[in-house]
Structure formats: C-alpha cells, structure tokens
Amino acid sequence: MAYAFSYALLRDISVSHWNLPAGLRVACLLLFPYRYWPALLIGEMIPVDYHAWHCVDDFGWRWSVLAGVPPMLPLMGAVAWAKRHARLLLGSHQINMGMLLGVILAGGVLTAIGDAIVLMAVQVPPGEAYPPIDTQIIFGYFLGNYLGALAIAPTVIAIYLWQMRAPAVHHDIQLWRSRLVKDTLIGVLTPLLVLMGLVFSSQGDSMQVFRIAMFLPVVWLTSRHGWQGAALGGTLASLAVTMTSSMVRDPGVIQAQALIAFAITTLLMLGSRIAHQVHTEYATHMDTLRGFQLAQQGLYLEELRLRQAADTLENIGVTIRDNHNRLLDRLRHVLPSNEERTYSKQVALAQHEMHRLANALYPRGWRERGVPATLREGPFAQAIHQAGAGYQCELSGRGLSQLAPDVHMALYRLACEVLVYVLSHGRMQDMHLQLRGGHTRGRRWVVMRLTGKRALGYSTAPGPEMDEEPRKQAMTLLGASGLGISSIRDRTHIYGGDVHLREMGASVSVTLLLHDSLRSSAIHRSASR
C-alpha cells in the first residue's frame, strides 16, 4: 500500500518527459529483497490497473489489457540478472555505479518499448488515423523514463546508505547538519533559484542557455561530495529544468532535459570514481593513524615497565638497608667502630645509587607532581646545574595537565634527549626551557623549546675530553640514550609533531611540537563529506 500510494503521488506530479515512478520502481527493486517483490508488483498493479480500467471507454479494451500490465514486470528480470552477477552496495560509501546506471538504462528501454506497444493498441474512432509511432516518440518515452529514474533512484540509494552508516539515534541530526546538505542549500539550490528566475524573465535563446547552465552547480557539488553530490544535485537540477516548462512537451525543455540527463550520468560515473579515491585515501589515512596509535601504546607500555622497574629498585634498596641495619645490630659488639662506620657508609652509597638509578628510570617527582614540576625542580634541573649552567623554566598556555599520561611521558623523555643533544654542542652558560599548551580544532598540543647559550669565548669546534663530561653526567642522571636530532624527530612524529633546530652564534635552540594521544582524541569521528 505504501508503494501504491507513492507511485500514484509521483505519477500525479510527473510530466511526459519526466516520469518519476520509473525512479521509484528501480530504487525499490534494487534495495528490497526478493521476498518483497510480489508486494511491490501488487502495489504497482493497483494504480496501473485502476488507470487502465478508468480509460477503457476512451482507448478500447485491447489498450486497457496491455496498459494494465505493470511496467515493473519486465524490469524484474533485468534486475534479477544484474543482482546475480554483481553487487550494488560495495560498502558504507561505495556503490556499483555501472550496475545502477545499467539497470536505469534497461528500465528506460523496456518501459519505452512497453509504452510503444500499448500505444499501438489504442482504439481510434472510425475515419481517424492511428497515432504515429516513430523514433522520436520512442525516444521521448525513453528519455522520460530514463531522466525520471535518474532523478529518484540515485538519491534514494544515497539516503539509504547515509541512514545505514549513521547511528540509529542521530539519523535526522546527522542528515540535516551534514556538510552535504549545507553545500546543497547554499551552492546548488540558491543558484538554481537564480537561474529559474532568469529563465522566467528572459526570452529566446537566453532561456535555453540558462536552462543548460543549471548543471554547473551539480558539477561543483560532485567535486566536493562525489556521486552522492551528483545524485542530490541532479535531482534538484532536473526538477528546476522541468519547472521552467511553459507548455506540454516544450521542445526547449526536452532538449535541456536530454542534456541534463547526459550530464548527470557523466557526473555520477565521475563522482563514483572520486568517492572511490577519497575512500581509499581515507582508509590509508586511518591505517596510518592506527600505526601511530599502536606506536604510542607501545611507548606507554614501555614507560609503565620502567616505572615498575624503578619501584622494584627502590624496594630492593629499602630491603638492603633494613637487612644491613639488622646485621649491624647483631654484630655491633664484635665490630670496631671504624669498620661499622665504613659499612654504614657503603650501604648508604649503595642505597643512594639505587635511588639515583630509580629516579633516572622514572623520576619520583614526575609520579607525585607531574611533568612541569619535574622539569622545574627534578633531575632535569639538577643535570643543568651540574653542567654549570643557569636554568629558567617558563610555562604558558593552558591544558598541559589535561594531556594524556603517555604524552607527558614522551614530553619528559624528549626534553631529556634534547638537553643531552644541546650539551653535545659545547659547554653552556645559560639554559632556558619554554612550555606552552593549547587546544586547536578539537585536539590538544604542547610546544617545548630549549635554548642554550654557550659560555663566552667557547669555540664550536670539537674540544678536549672534558667538554664531554657535562653531557655524560646528564645522560647518567636522566637515563637518556643520547639520540641524535633525527631520532628525536622520529619520536615526535609518533605524536603528530615535528622538530626544528636553530643555531645562531653562541645559542642553540631546539623546538618540538607534540599533539595529544590518539587514544584521547576522536580520530574516528569523521565529518560528513
């Protein structure tokens, strides 16, 4: 009953060269399973047979019998054959455009042949000639059905795919707030209304020029949204051209409709290719993001293992100290006082070394107060002071504390590697660290810049061995590996950032950018295209 009502409604608003029920017929046969086809056939028989019975007195019983055959019946065989040899839906964004256009073309041809046969069975009064059946008449039938199918079927399939891939709760919200609908209203509907106004206000050849120009907004929408833009824009352009008709079978409108049909067909094929390329690029981009996400997860798990190792070292140090104290308590009456002090000093040095190693693996201040406090007062600042340089730390922006924990870890490790790299350029007199956080386009980021100024009179040429001492002390205290600038850059690429190195005179500056973890940002939230 729904199909019968829709068929009757579309037939009432159709014209001779714009048969909209042809599009409804193709769309339903392609989208509905085979078990619904008998219901669709009965739904089409209801309005078709009613129309044939109502006009039996005007055109005769032979015409009425042939006109009562639903046009869907011969098309069912063509669609069934096409479904057996190909699939229409290739994914959430892809369709088999060749199959769709082939079915539309077959529907136009079969329906045109059926209309011509029905026209041959018309009963005319005595003395009147039978209506002529020539190539122009058959082409008119074909064009009406083909253009009507182009105006309905691709748009219905595009909306169906849209509803299938959208969450069930947000169907209407995503559809009406999507970029495709906005671009259609602004870039297609508005120019079409302007061109329709120009058609009504002009005469002669200029009317035809404005009608033909109605496919230009469809080209723009296709370039932005692929075949879905071509389908929706083609429907609006076809409707706009039809509404400019001033009489039945207007030759100018039919010519414009033929050109629009050719343009829509070409744009659908081109848009399908564009959509395929965009889908491929999107899949490649998502694979790349997935690789970066796995790399970030690997670094995060590595830091957790280092933290566990640091905790284990501290526990071992505490156990050694307790065992040593208990042992000294038992042997205090047999050991000389100087030996007792020596053993106590050795145990204290061993515990200090374990604490230093645990702090290098995972600083305690980092666990308790976060990365900014660790960079200000932790081992990072101690390494700079041991190198004999002054140190300033400046924090600006906002959102540093809201970054993911693995970004904090990566930021601290990279700061240590950058410090070792800067110290490898010579003995520094002053070090300045700047941290700035921010939030842009829904994703948080942090920028770190470490600037070192060499001591006065220091040459950048390789110096004596003593010049390597600050760098080695920093590596030991911070647990750094002494990575080069290329390895540091590779680490920043994992978090979507980059590194810039700048040397001017006595100063060396390294700036790096890190984005928030992909686990914390909505990388899978793709905007409608």
Coordinates of C-alpha atoms in Angstrom, one line a residue:
M1 CA 0.0 0.0 0.0
A2 CA 2.9 2.4 0.7
Y3 CA 4.3 1.7 -2.7
A4 CA 1.0 2.1 -4.4
F5 CA 0.5 5.5 -2.7
S6 CA 4.0 6.7 -3.5
Y7 CA 3.5 5.5 -7.2
A8 CA 0.2 7.4 -7.5
L9 CA 1.7 10.5 -5.9
L10 CA 4.8 10.6 -8.2
R11 CA 2.7 9.9 -11.3
D12 CA 0.4 12.9 -10.5
I13 CA 3.4 15.3 -10.4
S14 CA 5.2 13.8 -13.4
V15 CA 5.1 15.1 -16.9
S16 CA 5.5 13.3 -20.3
H17 CA 9.3 13.8 -20.4
W18 CA 9.9 13.3 -16.7
N19 CA 8.4 10.1 -15.4
L20 CA 9.2 9.9 -11.7
P21 CA 7.6 6.5 -11.0
A22 CA 10.4 4.9 -13.1
G23 CA 12.9 6.0 -10.4
L24 CA 10.8 4.7 -7.6
R25 CA 10.5 1.3 -9.4
V26 CA 14.3 1.0 -9.9
A27 CA 15.1 2.0 -6.4
C28 CA 12.7 -0.4 -4.8
L29 CA 13.8 -3.3 -6.9
L30 CA 17.5 -2.7 -6.1
L31 CA 17.1 -2.1 -2.4
F32 CA 14.3 -4.5 -1.4
P33 CA 15.0 -8.3 -1.0
Y34 CA 13.3 -10.8 -3.4
R35 CA 10.7 -11.7 -0.8
Y36 CA 9.2 -8.2 -1.1
W37 CA 9.0 -8.2 -4.9
P38 CA 5.4 -9.7 -5.1
A39 CA 4.2 -7.0 -2.7
L40 CA 5.9 -4.4 -4.9
L41 CA 4.3 -5.9 -8.1
I42 CA 0.8 -5.8 -6.5
G43 CA 1.4 -2.3 -5.2
E44 CA 2.1 -1.2 -8.8
M45 CA -0.8 -3.1 -10.3
I46 CA -3.3 -1.2 -8.1
P47 CA -2.8 2.3 -9.6
V48 CA -1.9 1.0 -13.1
D49 CA -5.0 -1.3 -13.4
Y50 CA -7.2 1.4 -12.0
H51 CA -6.0 3.9 -14.6
A52 CA -6.4 1.2 -17.4
W53 CA -9.9 0.4 -16.3
H54 CA -10.9 4.0 -16.0
C55 CA -9.8 4.8 -19.6
V56 CA -11.2 1.6 -21.2
D57 CA -14.0 3.6 -22.9
D58 CA -11.6 6.1 -24.4
F59 CA -8.9 3.7 -25.8
G60 CA -10.5 0.3 -26.0
W61 CA -10.2 -3.0 -24.3
R62 CA -7.0 -4.1 -26.1
W63 CA -5.3 -0.9 -24.9
S64 CA -6.7 -1.5 -21.4
V65 CA -5.4 -5.0 -21.2
L66 CA -1.9 -4.1 -22.3
A67 CA -1.8 -0.9 -20.2
G68 CA -2.8 -3.0 -17.1
V69 CA 0.5 -4.9 -17.2
P70 CA 2.8 -3.3 -14.6
P71 CA 6.0 -1.9 -16.2
M72 CA 7.8 -3.5 -13.2
L73 CA 7.2 -7.0 -14.5
P74 CA 9.7 -7.0 -17.4
L75 CA 12.2 -4.9 -15.3
M76 CA 12.2 -7.6 -12.6
G77 CA 14.0 -10.0 -14.9
A78 CA 16.7 -7.5 -15.8
V79 CA 17.3 -6.5 -12.1
A80 CA 17.4 -10.2 -11.0
W81 CA 20.0 -10.9 -13.7
A82 CA 22.0 -7.9 -12.6
K83 CA 21.9 -8.9 -8.9
R84 CA 23.1 -12.4 -9.7
H85 CA 26.2 -11.1 -11.5
A86 CA 27.1 -8.0 -9.4
R87 CA 26.5 -6.3 -6.1
L88 CA 25.0 -2.8 -5.8
L89 CA 26.3 -1.9 -2.4
L90 CA 30.1 -2.2 -2.1
G91 CA 30.5 -0.5 1.3
S92 CA 29.2 2.2 3.5
H93 CA 30.2 4.9 0.9
Q94 CA 30.6 2.9 -2.4
I95 CA 28.1 1.5 -4.9
N96 CA 28.4 -0.3 -8.2
M97 CA 27.7 2.7 -10.4
G98 CA 27.9 0.7 -13.6
M99 CA 25.2 -1.7 -12.3
L100 CA 23.0 1.2 -11.2
L101 CA 23.2 3.1 -14.5
G102 CA 22.8 -0.2 -16.4
V103 CA 19.6 -1.0 -14.6
I104 CA 18.3 2.6 -15.1
L105 CA 19.1 2.3 -18.8
A106 CA 17.4 -1.1 -19.1
G107 CA 14.4 0.2 -17.3
G108 CA 14.2 3.2 -19.7
V109 CA 14.5 0.9 -22.7
L110 CA 12.0 -1.7 -21.6
T111 CA 9.4 0.8 -20.4
A112 CA 9.7 2.7 -23.7
I113 CA 9.1 -0.5 -25.7
G114 CA 6.2 -1.3 -23.5
D115 CA 4.7 2.2 -23.9
A116 CA 5.1 1.9 -27.7
I117 CA 3.3 -1.4 -27.8
V118 CA 0.5 0.0 -25.6
L119 CA 0.2 3.0 -28.0
M120 CA -0.2 0.6 -31.0
A121 CA -3.2 -1.0 -29.3
V122 CA -5.1 2.3 -29.0
Q123 CA -8.6 2.1 -30.4
V124 CA -9.4 5.2 -32.5
P125 CA -12.8 6.3 -33.9
P126 CA -13.6 5.4 -37.5
G127 CA -12.0 7.7 -40.0
E128 CA -9.2 8.8 -37.8
A129 CA -5.6 7.7 -38.3
Y130 CA -3.6 5.8 -35.7
P131 CA -1.1 7.8 -33.8
P132 CA 2.3 7.7 -35.5
I133 CA 5.0 5.5 -33.8
D134 CA 8.4 6.7 -34.9
T135 CA 11.8 7.1 -33.4
Q136 CA 11.0 10.4 -31.9
I137 CA 8.1 9.1 -30.0
I138 CA 10.1 6.1 -28.7
F139 CA 13.0 8.3 -27.7
G140 CA 10.6 10.6 -25.9
Y141 CA 9.3 7.7 -23.9
F142 CA 12.9 6.5 -23.2
L143 CA 14.0 10.0 -22.2
G144 CA 11.1 10.5 -19.8
N145 CA 11.7 7.2 -18.0
Y146 CA 15.5 7.5 -18.0
L147 CA 15.5 11.0 -16.6
G148 CA 12.8 10.2 -14.1
A149 CA 14.9 7.2 -12.9
L150 CA 18.0 9.4 -12.6
A151 CA 16.1 12.0 -10.6
I152 CA 14.9 9.4 -8.0
A153 CA 16.9 6.2 -7.8
P154 CA 20.5 7.6 -7.1
T155 CA 19.2 10.0 -4.4
V156 CA 17.1 7.3 -2.7
I157 CA 20.2 5.0 -2.6
A158 CA 22.4 7.8 -1.3
I159 CA 20.0 8.5 1.5
Y160 CA 19.7 4.8 2.2
L161 CA 23.5 4.5 2.6
W162 CA 23.5 7.5 4.8
Q163 CA 20.9 6.1 7.1
M164 CA 22.7 2.7 7.2
R165 CA 26.1 4.1 8.3
A166 CA 24.7 6.7 10.8
P167 CA 23.9 5.8 14.4
A168 CA 20.2 5.0 14.9
V169 CA 19.7 7.8 17.4
H170 CA 21.3 10.5 15.3
H171 CA 19.8 9.9 11.9
D172 CA 18.0 13.2 11.5
I173 CA 20.6 15.2 13.3
Q174 CA 23.5 14.0 11.1
L175 CA 21.5 14.3 7.9
W176 CA 20.3 17.9 8.4
R177 CA 23.6 19.1 10.0
S178 CA 25.8 17.4 7.4
R179 CA 28.1 19.3 5.1
L180 CA 26.4 17.8 2.1
V181 CA 23.1 19.3 2.9
K182 CA 24.6 22.7 3.7
D183 CA 26.5 22.8 0.4
T184 CA 23.4 21.7 -1.4
L185 CA 21.3 24.5 0.1
I186 CA 24.0 27.2 -0.5
G187 CA 25.8 26.0 -3.6
V188 CA 23.1 24.3 -5.6
L189 CA 19.6 25.3 -4.5
T190 CA 20.4 29.1 -4.4
P191 CA 22.0 29.2 -7.9
L192 CA 19.2 27.1 -9.3
L193 CA 16.6 29.5 -8.0
V194 CA 18.5 32.4 -9.5
L195 CA 18.7 30.6 -12.9
M196 CA 15.0 29.8 -12.7
G197 CA 14.3 33.5 -12.2
L198 CA 16.5 34.4 -15.2
V199 CA 14.7 31.8 -17.3
F200 CA 11.2 33.3 -16.5
S201 CA 12.5 36.9 -17.1
S202 CA 14.2 36.2 -20.4
Q203 CA 13.1 35.1 -23.9
G204 CA 14.5 33.3 -26.9
D205 CA 17.9 31.6 -26.8
S206 CA 18.9 33.1 -23.5
M207 CA 16.2 30.9 -21.8
Q208 CA 17.9 27.8 -23.2
V209 CA 21.3 29.0 -22.1
F210 CA 20.1 29.5 -18.5
R211 CA 18.4 26.0 -18.5
I212 CA 21.6 24.3 -19.7
A213 CA 23.6 26.2 -17.1
M214 CA 21.6 24.5 -14.4
F215 CA 24.0 21.5 -14.4
L216 CA 27.0 23.7 -13.4
P217 CA 26.1 23.7 -9.6
V218 CA 25.8 20.0 -9.8
V219 CA 29.4 19.8 -11.1
W220 CA 30.6 21.8 -8.1
L221 CA 28.7 19.6 -5.7
T222 CA 30.1 16.5 -7.4
S223 CA 33.6 17.7 -6.9
R224 CA 33.1 18.1 -3.2
H225 CA 30.9 15.1 -2.3
G226 CA 31.3 12.5 -5.1
W227 CA 28.4 10.6 -6.6
Q228 CA 26.2 11.4 -3.6
G229 CA 26.5 15.1 -4.5
A230 CA 25.8 14.3 -8.2
A231 CA 22.7 12.4 -7.2
L232 CA 21.2 15.0 -4.9
G233 CA 22.2 17.9 -7.2
G234 CA 21.0 16.1 -10.3
T235 CA 17.5 15.7 -8.7
L236 CA 17.3 19.4 -7.9
A237 CA 18.6 20.4 -11.4
S238 CA 16.2 18.1 -13.1
L239 CA 13.3 19.5 -11.1
A240 CA 14.4 23.1 -11.8
V241 CA 14.5 22.5 -15.6
T242 CA 11.1 20.8 -15.5
M243 CA 9.5 23.7 -13.6
T244 CA 10.6 26.1 -16.3
S245 CA 8.3 24.4 -18.8
S246 CA 5.6 26.7 -20.2
M247 CA 3.6 24.2 -22.2
V248 CA 3.2 20.4 -22.7
R249 CA 6.1 18.8 -24.5
D250 CA 8.1 22.0 -24.6
P251 CA 10.9 21.3 -27.1
G252 CA 13.3 23.6 -25.3
V253 CA 12.7 21.9 -22.0
I254 CA 13.1 18.4 -23.6
Q255 CA 16.4 19.4 -25.2
A256 CA 17.6 20.8 -21.8
Q257 CA 16.4 17.6 -20.1
A258 CA 18.3 15.5 -22.5
L259 CA 21.5 17.5 -21.8
I260 CA 20.9 17.3 -18.1
A261 CA 20.4 13.5 -18.3
F262 CA 23.7 13.1 -20.1
A263 CA 25.4 15.5 -17.6
I264 CA 24.0 13.7 -14.6
T265 CA 25.1 10.3 -16.0
T266 CA 28.6 11.5 -16.6
L267 CA 28.8 13.2 -13.2
L268 CA 27.5 10.0 -11.4
M269 CA 30.3 8.0 -13.0
L270 CA 32.9 10.7 -12.3
G271 CA 31.6 11.1 -8.7
S272 CA 31.8 7.3 -8.1
R273 CA 35.4 7.4 -9.1
I274 CA 36.1 10.4 -6.9
A275 CA 34.3 8.7 -4.0
H276 CA 36.4 5.6 -4.5
Q277 CA 39.6 7.6 -4.4
V278 CA 38.5 9.5 -1.3
H279 CA 37.6 6.3 0.4
T280 CA 41.0 4.8 -0.5
E281 CA 42.8 7.8 0.8
Y282 CA 40.7 7.8 4.0
A283 CA 41.4 4.1 4.6
T284 CA 45.1 4.7 4.1
H285 CA 45.0 7.7 6.5
M286 CA 43.2 5.6 9.1
D287 CA 45.7 2.8 8.7
T288 CA 48.5 5.4 9.3
L289 CA 46.7 6.7 12.4
R290 CA 46.3 3.2 13.6
G291 CA 50.0 2.6 13.2
F292 CA 50.8 5.7 15.2
Q293 CA 48.3 4.7 17.8
L294 CA 50.0 1.4 18.2
A295 CA 53.4 3.0 18.4
Q296 CA 52.1 5.4 21.1
Q297 CA 50.6 2.5 23.0
G298 CA 54.0 0.7 22.8
L299 CA 55.8 3.7 24.2
Y300 CA 53.3 4.0 27.0
L301 CA 53.7 0.3 28.0
E302 CA 57.4 0.8 27.9
E303 CA 57.2 3.7 30.3
L304 CA 54.9 1.6 32.6
R305 CA 57.6 -1.1 32.7
L306 CA 60.2 1.4 33.5
R307 CA 58.1 2.7 36.3
Q308 CA 57.7 -0.8 37.7
A309 CA 61.4 -1.4 37.4
A310 CA 62.0 1.9 39.3
D311 CA 59.6 0.9 42.1
T312 CA 61.3 -2.5 42.3
L313 CA 64.8 -0.9 42.6
E314 CA 63.6 1.4 45.4
N315 CA 62.1 -1.6 47.2
I316 CA 65.3 -3.5 46.9
G317 CA 67.3 -0.5 48.3
V318 CA 65.0 -0.3 51.3
T319 CA 65.3 -4.1 51.8
I320 CA 69.1 -3.9 51.7
R321 CA 69.2 -1.0 54.1
D322 CA 66.9 -2.9 56.6
N323 CA 68.9 -6.1 56.3
H324 CA 72.1 -4.2 56.9
N325 CA 70.8 -2.4 59.9
R326 CA 69.6 -5.7 61.5
L327 CA 73.0 -7.3 60.7
L328 CA 74.9 -4.4 62.3
D329 CA 72.7 -4.6 65.4
R330 CA 73.7 -8.2 65.9
L331 CA 77.5 -7.7 65.1
R332 CA 77.9 -4.2 66.8
H333 CA 79.5 -5.7 69.9
V334 CA 82.2 -7.6 67.9
L335 CA 83.0 -4.9 65.2
P336 CA 85.3 -1.9 65.8
S337 CA 83.6 1.5 65.5
N338 CA 85.6 2.5 62.4
E339 CA 84.5 -0.7 60.5
E340 CA 80.9 -0.1 61.5
R341 CA 81.1 3.4 60.0
T342 CA 82.7 2.1 56.9
Y343 CA 80.0 -0.5 56.3
S344 CA 77.3 2.1 57.0
K345 CA 78.8 4.5 54.5
Q346 CA 79.0 1.7 51.9
V347 CA 75.4 0.8 52.4
A348 CA 74.3 4.4 52.2
L349 CA 76.2 4.9 48.9
A350 CA 74.6 1.7 47.5
Q351 CA 71.1 2.9 48.5
H352 CA 71.9 6.4 47.1
E353 CA 73.0 4.8 43.8
M354 CA 69.8 2.7 43.6
H355 CA 67.7 5.8 44.3
R356 CA 69.6 7.7 41.6
L357 CA 69.1 4.8 39.1
A358 CA 65.4 4.5 40.0
N359 CA 65.0 8.3 39.7
A360 CA 66.7 8.1 36.2
L361 CA 64.3 5.4 35.1
Y362 CA 61.2 7.1 36.4
P363 CA 61.5 10.3 38.5
R364 CA 59.6 10.3 41.8
G365 CA 58.6 14.0 41.3
W366 CA 57.1 13.0 38.0
R367 CA 54.8 10.5 39.7
E368 CA 53.9 12.9 42.6
R369 CA 53.7 16.3 41.0
G370 CA 53.7 15.9 37.2
V371 CA 56.0 16.8 34.3
P372 CA 56.0 20.6 34.8
A373 CA 57.3 20.3 38.4
T374 CA 59.8 17.6 37.4
L375 CA 61.2 19.9 34.7
R376 CA 61.5 22.8 37.1
E377 CA 63.0 21.1 40.1
G378 CA 63.7 17.4 39.3
P379 CA 66.6 15.6 37.7
F380 CA 66.3 17.7 34.6
A381 CA 67.2 20.9 36.5
Q382 CA 69.9 19.0 38.5
A383 CA 71.6 17.9 35.3
I384 CA 71.7 21.5 34.0
H385 CA 73.1 22.8 37.3
Q386 CA 75.8 20.0 37.3
A387 CA 76.7 21.2 33.8
G388 CA 77.5 24.6 35.3
A389 CA 74.7 26.5 33.5
G390 CA 71.9 28.7 34.8
Y391 CA 68.4 27.5 34.3
Q392 CA 65.0 29.1 33.7
C393 CA 61.7 27.3 33.1
E394 CA 58.7 29.1 31.7
L395 CA 55.2 27.7 31.4
S396 CA 52.4 29.4 29.4
G397 CA 49.1 28.5 27.7
R398 CA 46.7 26.1 29.2
G399 CA 45.8 22.4 29.1
L400 CA 49.2 21.0 29.9
S401 CA 47.7 18.9 32.8
Q402 CA 44.9 17.7 30.5
L403 CA 47.2 15.9 28.1
A404 CA 47.2 12.1 28.1
P405 CA 49.8 10.5 30.5
D406 CA 51.8 9.0 27.6
V407 CA 52.2 12.5 26.1
H408 CA 53.6 13.7 29.5
M409 CA 56.0 10.7 29.4
A410 CA 57.0 11.4 25.8
L411 CA 57.5 15.1 26.6
Y412 CA 59.8 14.4 29.5
R413 CA 61.9 11.8 27.7
L414 CA 62.2 14.1 24.7
A415 CA 63.2 17.0 26.9
C416 CA 66.0 14.9 28.4
E417 CA 67.2 13.8 24.9
V418 CA 67.1 17.4 23.7
L419 CA 69.1 18.6 26.7
V420 CA 71.8 15.9 26.1
Y421 CA 71.8 17.0 22.4
V422 CA 72.2 20.7 23.3
L423 CA 75.0 19.9 25.8
S424 CA 76.8 18.0 23.0
H425 CA 77.3 21.3 21.2
G426 CA 79.6 22.6 24.0
R427 CA 79.7 23.9 27.5
M428 CA 76.6 26.0 28.1
Q429 CA 76.3 29.1 30.3
D430 CA 72.6 29.5 30.4
M431 CA 69.6 27.2 29.6
H432 CA 66.0 28.4 29.0
L433 CA 63.1 26.0 28.7
Q434 CA 59.7 27.1 27.5
L435 CA 56.5 25.0 27.6
R436 CA 53.2 26.2 26.0
G437 CA 50.0 24.2 25.8
G438 CA 47.0 24.9 23.7
H439 CA 43.8 23.5 22.0
T440 CA 43.2 23.8 18.3
R441 CA 40.4 22.1 16.2
G442 CA 39.4 19.8 19.0
R443 CA 42.9 18.5 19.7
R444 CA 45.4 19.5 22.4
W445 CA 49.0 20.2 21.8
V446 CA 52.2 21.2 23.6
V447 CA 55.2 23.1 22.3
M448 CA 58.6 22.8 24.1
R449 CA 61.6 25.0 23.3
L450 CA 65.0 24.5 24.9
T451 CA 67.6 27.2 24.2
G452 CA 71.2 27.0 25.4
K453 CA 73.8 29.8 25.2
R454 CA 77.4 28.9 25.1
A455 CA 79.9 30.3 27.5
L456 CA 81.8 33.3 26.4
G457 CA 84.9 32.6 24.3
Y458 CA 83.9 28.9 23.7
S459 CA 84.5 27.6 20.3
T460 CA 82.1 25.3 18.5
A461 CA 84.9 23.1 17.2
P462 CA 85.5 19.8 19.0
G463 CA 87.2 20.4 22.2
P464 CA 89.1 18.4 24.8
E465 CA 87.6 15.4 26.5
M466 CA 86.5 17.4 29.5
D467 CA 83.9 19.1 27.3
E468 CA 82.0 15.7 27.1
E469 CA 81.7 15.5 30.8
P470 CA 78.5 17.6 31.2
R471 CA 76.8 15.5 28.5
K472 CA 77.8 12.2 30.1
Q473 CA 76.7 13.4 33.5
A474 CA 73.3 14.4 32.1
M475 CA 72.9 11.0 30.3
T476 CA 73.7 9.2 33.6
L477 CA 71.4 11.4 35.7
L478 CA 68.5 11.4 33.3
G479 CA 68.8 7.9 31.9
A480 CA 68.9 9.4 28.4
S481 CA 70.3 7.5 25.3
G482 CA 72.0 10.4 23.6
L483 CA 69.7 10.3 20.5
G484 CA 70.5 12.4 17.5
I485 CA 68.2 15.0 16.1
S486 CA 66.9 12.6 13.5
S487 CA 65.9 10.1 16.2
I488 CA 64.3 12.8 18.2
R489 CA 62.3 13.9 15.2
D490 CA 61.1 10.3 14.6
R491 CA 59.9 10.2 18.2
T492 CA 57.9 13.5 17.8
H493 CA 56.3 12.2 14.5
I494 CA 54.7 9.4 16.6
Y495 CA 52.7 12.1 18.3
G496 CA 52.0 14.1 15.1
G497 CA 54.6 16.7 15.8
D498 CA 57.9 17.9 14.4
V499 CA 61.3 19.3 15.5
H500 CA 63.1 22.5 14.5
L501 CA 66.8 23.1 15.1
R502 CA 68.2 26.6 15.1
E503 CA 71.8 27.7 15.7
M504 CA 72.6 31.4 15.8
G505 CA 76.1 32.4 17.0
A506 CA 76.5 31.2 20.6
S507 CA 73.0 29.9 21.0
V508 CA 71.4 26.6 20.1
S509 CA 67.6 26.2 20.1
V510 CA 65.5 23.1 19.7
T511 CA 61.8 23.4 19.3
L512 CA 59.4 20.4 19.2
L513 CA 55.6 20.0 18.9
L514 CA 53.6 17.2 20.3
H515 CA 49.8 16.5 19.8
D516 CA 47.6 14.7 22.3
S517 CA 47.5 11.0 22.2
L518 CA 45.3 9.4 19.6
R519 CA 43.6 7.4 22.3
S520 CA 42.3 10.6 23.9
S521 CA 41.3 12.4 20.7
A522 CA 38.4 11.5 18.4
I523 CA 40.4 10.3 15.4
H524 CA 37.5 8.1 14.2
R525 CA 35.0 11.0 14.3
S526 CA 34.9 11.9 10.6
A527 CA 32.9 14.8 9.4
S528 CA 30.3 14.3 6.7
R529 CA 31.8 14.9 3.3

